[in-house]
Amino acid sequence: MKKKKVLVYDSQHCFSRFLKYEFKKEFAFDVYKNFKKFDNVIRDYTIMMFVINSDKELYDLLLIYKREVPLIVCTLNKEIKLKLEMIEDILLFDLTKIKTEMRSELKTYLDSISICEQRDIKEEVMN
C-alpha cells in the first residue's frame, strides 16, 4: 500500500521528528523549514501540517495555503493561537498535550482525513 504524503513545515524540527517517529508506517513526511521551496508542490500532498512560531510564519502560511489540501496547524504562542482560531477551514492542534494524547488525537485526525480523501476519490471515479 502506498503511503500518503504529508507536508510538514516545522522551522525548529521538533514536531516533525515526533511525527516521523510515531507515524512512519502509514505516512511519508516531507519536512520543510522555510517557505521558499514550496512553489507548486502543495497539490502532491494528502495533508499539510504547520507549526507556527512567529507572526511572519503565520503570514507566510496564509500566502501559500490552498483550500484543496487539508491543513492542520499548531502553535505554542497564545497570541498566534487566537489569530488561528478565527480562520475557517483549518484544524488547530494543541501542542501543550502530553505525548500519548497528542499521538491519539493526531491518529484520529490523520485517519479521518485519509478516509475523506478515499471517499472523494471513489466519488470522482464513479462520476
Tab-separated table of C-alpha atoms in Angstrom:
chain	number	residue	atom	x	y	z
A	1	MET	CA	0.000	0.000	0.000
A	2	LYS	CA	1.348	3.396	-0.984
A	3	LYS	CA	1.997	5.776	1.897
A	4	LYS	CA	0.128	9.059	1.881
A	5	LYS	CA	2.341	12.132	1.571
A	6	VAL	CA	2.276	14.745	4.324
A	7	LEU	CA	3.932	18.134	4.035
A	8	VAL	CA	5.261	19.328	7.394
A	9	TYR	CA	6.502	22.850	7.971
A	10	ASP	CA	8.462	22.964	11.199
A	11	SER	CA	11.243	25.534	11.418
A	12	GLN	CA	12.534	24.014	14.661
A	13	HIS	CA	12.136	20.320	13.600
A	14	CYS	CA	10.784	19.195	16.995
A	15	PHE	CA	7.234	18.303	15.994
A	16	SER	CA	8.334	16.828	12.664
A	17	ARG	CA	10.635	14.364	14.437
A	18	PHE	CA	7.735	13.277	16.628
A	19	LEU	CA	5.516	12.790	13.556
A	20	LYS	CA	8.115	10.793	11.655
A	21	TYR	CA	8.737	8.529	14.639
A	22	GLU	CA	5.070	7.947	15.514
A	23	PHE	CA	3.507	7.656	12.049
A	24	LYS	CA	6.291	6.496	9.722
A	25	LYS	CA	4.475	3.257	8.824
A	26	GLU	CA	1.365	4.987	7.476
A	27	PHE	CA	2.668	8.281	6.084
A	28	ALA	CA	5.626	9.691	4.158
A	29	PHE	CA	6.651	13.034	5.646
A	30	ASP	CA	8.426	15.777	3.719
A	31	VAL	CA	9.734	18.348	6.181
A	32	TYR	CA	10.416	21.964	5.274
A	33	LYS	CA	11.930	24.619	7.485
A	34	ASN	CA	11.286	27.612	5.236
A	35	PHE	CA	8.670	28.742	2.748
A	36	LYS	CA	10.982	29.459	-0.164
A	37	LYS	CA	10.793	25.972	-1.727
A	38	PHE	CA	7.015	25.472	-1.896
A	39	ASP	CA	6.284	26.631	-5.461
A	40	ASN	CA	3.594	24.240	-6.798
A	41	VAL	CA	4.290	21.134	-4.725
A	42	ILE	CA	1.286	21.518	-2.418
A	43	ARG	CA	-1.060	19.514	-4.655
A	44	ASP	CA	1.162	16.459	-4.263
A	45	TYR	CA	0.212	16.077	-0.595
A	46	THR	CA	-2.695	14.480	1.218
A	47	ILE	CA	-2.285	16.669	4.305
A	48	MET	CA	-0.320	19.775	5.258
A	49	MET	CA	0.842	20.309	8.843
A	50	PHE	CA	2.352	23.579	10.014
A	51	VAL	CA	3.998	24.531	13.281
A	52	ILE	CA	3.778	28.304	13.505
A	53	ASN	CA	6.220	30.051	15.842
A	54	SER	CA	6.022	33.676	14.713
A	55	ASP	CA	3.725	36.187	13.032
A	56	LYS	CA	5.941	36.049	9.942
A	57	GLU	CA	5.414	32.274	9.649
A	58	LEU	CA	1.661	32.796	10.039
A	59	TYR	CA	1.693	35.398	7.279
A	60	ASP	CA	3.736	33.081	5.036
A	61	LEU	CA	1.302	30.248	5.664
A	62	LEU	CA	-1.633	32.409	4.614
A	63	LEU	CA	0.177	33.307	1.386
A	64	ILE	CA	0.678	29.695	0.288
A	65	TYR	CA	-2.376	27.997	1.785
A	66	LYS	CA	-4.680	26.369	-0.754
A	67	ARG	CA	-8.028	25.041	0.430
A	68	GLU	CA	-7.829	21.870	-1.658
A	69	VAL	CA	-5.408	20.216	0.806
A	70	PRO	CA	-6.488	19.638	4.442
A	71	LEU	CA	-4.470	21.737	6.864
A	72	ILE	CA	-3.509	21.058	10.479
A	73	VAL	CA	-1.851	23.982	12.247
A	74	CYS	CA	-0.276	24.099	15.680
A	75	THR	CA	1.480	26.683	17.797
A	76	LEU	CA	2.610	27.241	21.352
A	77	ASN	CA	2.217	31.016	21.018
A	78	LYS	CA	-1.063	32.123	22.639
A	79	GLU	CA	-1.437	35.266	20.510
A	80	ILE	CA	-0.960	33.330	17.289
A	81	LYS	CA	-3.365	30.666	18.519
A	82	LEU	CA	-6.065	33.321	18.979
A	83	LYS	CA	-5.470	34.523	15.412
A	84	LEU	CA	-5.613	30.971	14.072
A	85	GLU	CA	-8.915	30.297	15.838
A	86	MET	CA	-10.523	32.982	13.653
A	87	ILE	CA	-9.528	31.243	10.404
A	88	GLU	CA	-12.036	28.820	8.928
A	89	ASP	CA	-11.107	25.578	7.181
A	90	ILE	CA	-8.073	24.760	9.287
A	91	LEU	CA	-7.730	22.269	12.082
A	92	LEU	CA	-5.962	23.703	15.113
A	93	PHE	CA	-3.910	21.157	17.032
A	94	ASP	CA	-2.899	21.671	20.668
A	95	LEU	CA	0.828	21.105	21.262
A	96	THR	CA	0.526	21.507	25.034
A	97	LYS	CA	-0.854	17.991	25.484
A	98	ILE	CA	1.215	15.080	26.699
A	99	LYS	CA	2.714	12.791	24.071
A	100	THR	CA	0.147	9.974	24.421
A	101	GLU	CA	-2.739	12.429	23.993
A	102	MET	CA	-1.036	14.026	21.006
A	103	ARG	CA	-0.444	10.630	19.391
A	104	SER	CA	-4.059	9.561	19.869
A	105	GLU	CA	-5.561	12.835	18.665
A	106	LEU	CA	-3.266	13.063	15.648
A	107	LYS	CA	-4.043	9.480	14.684
A	108	THR	CA	-7.743	10.352	14.736
A	109	TYR	CA	-7.162	13.488	12.621
A	110	LEU	CA	-4.948	11.733	10.096
A	111	ASP	CA	-7.242	8.717	9.786
A	112	SER	CA	-10.353	10.864	9.309
A	113	ILE	CA	-8.650	12.995	6.637
A	114	SER	CA	-7.468	9.823	4.864
A	115	ILE	CA	-10.982	8.360	4.923
A	116	CYS	CA	-12.443	11.585	3.486
A	117	GLU	CA	-9.834	11.590	0.723
A	118	GLN	CA	-10.607	7.958	-0.185
A	119	ARG	CA	-14.320	8.770	-0.342
A	120	ASP	CA	-13.634	11.768	-2.618
A	121	ILE	CA	-11.531	9.594	-4.944
A	122	LYS	CA	-14.316	6.974	-5.171
A	123	GLU	CA	-16.865	9.696	-5.986
A	124	GLU	CA	-14.623	11.055	-8.758
A	125	VAL	CA	-14.207	7.581	-10.275
A	126	MET	CA	-17.959	6.900	-10.177
A	127	ASN	CA	-18.824	10.207	-11.861
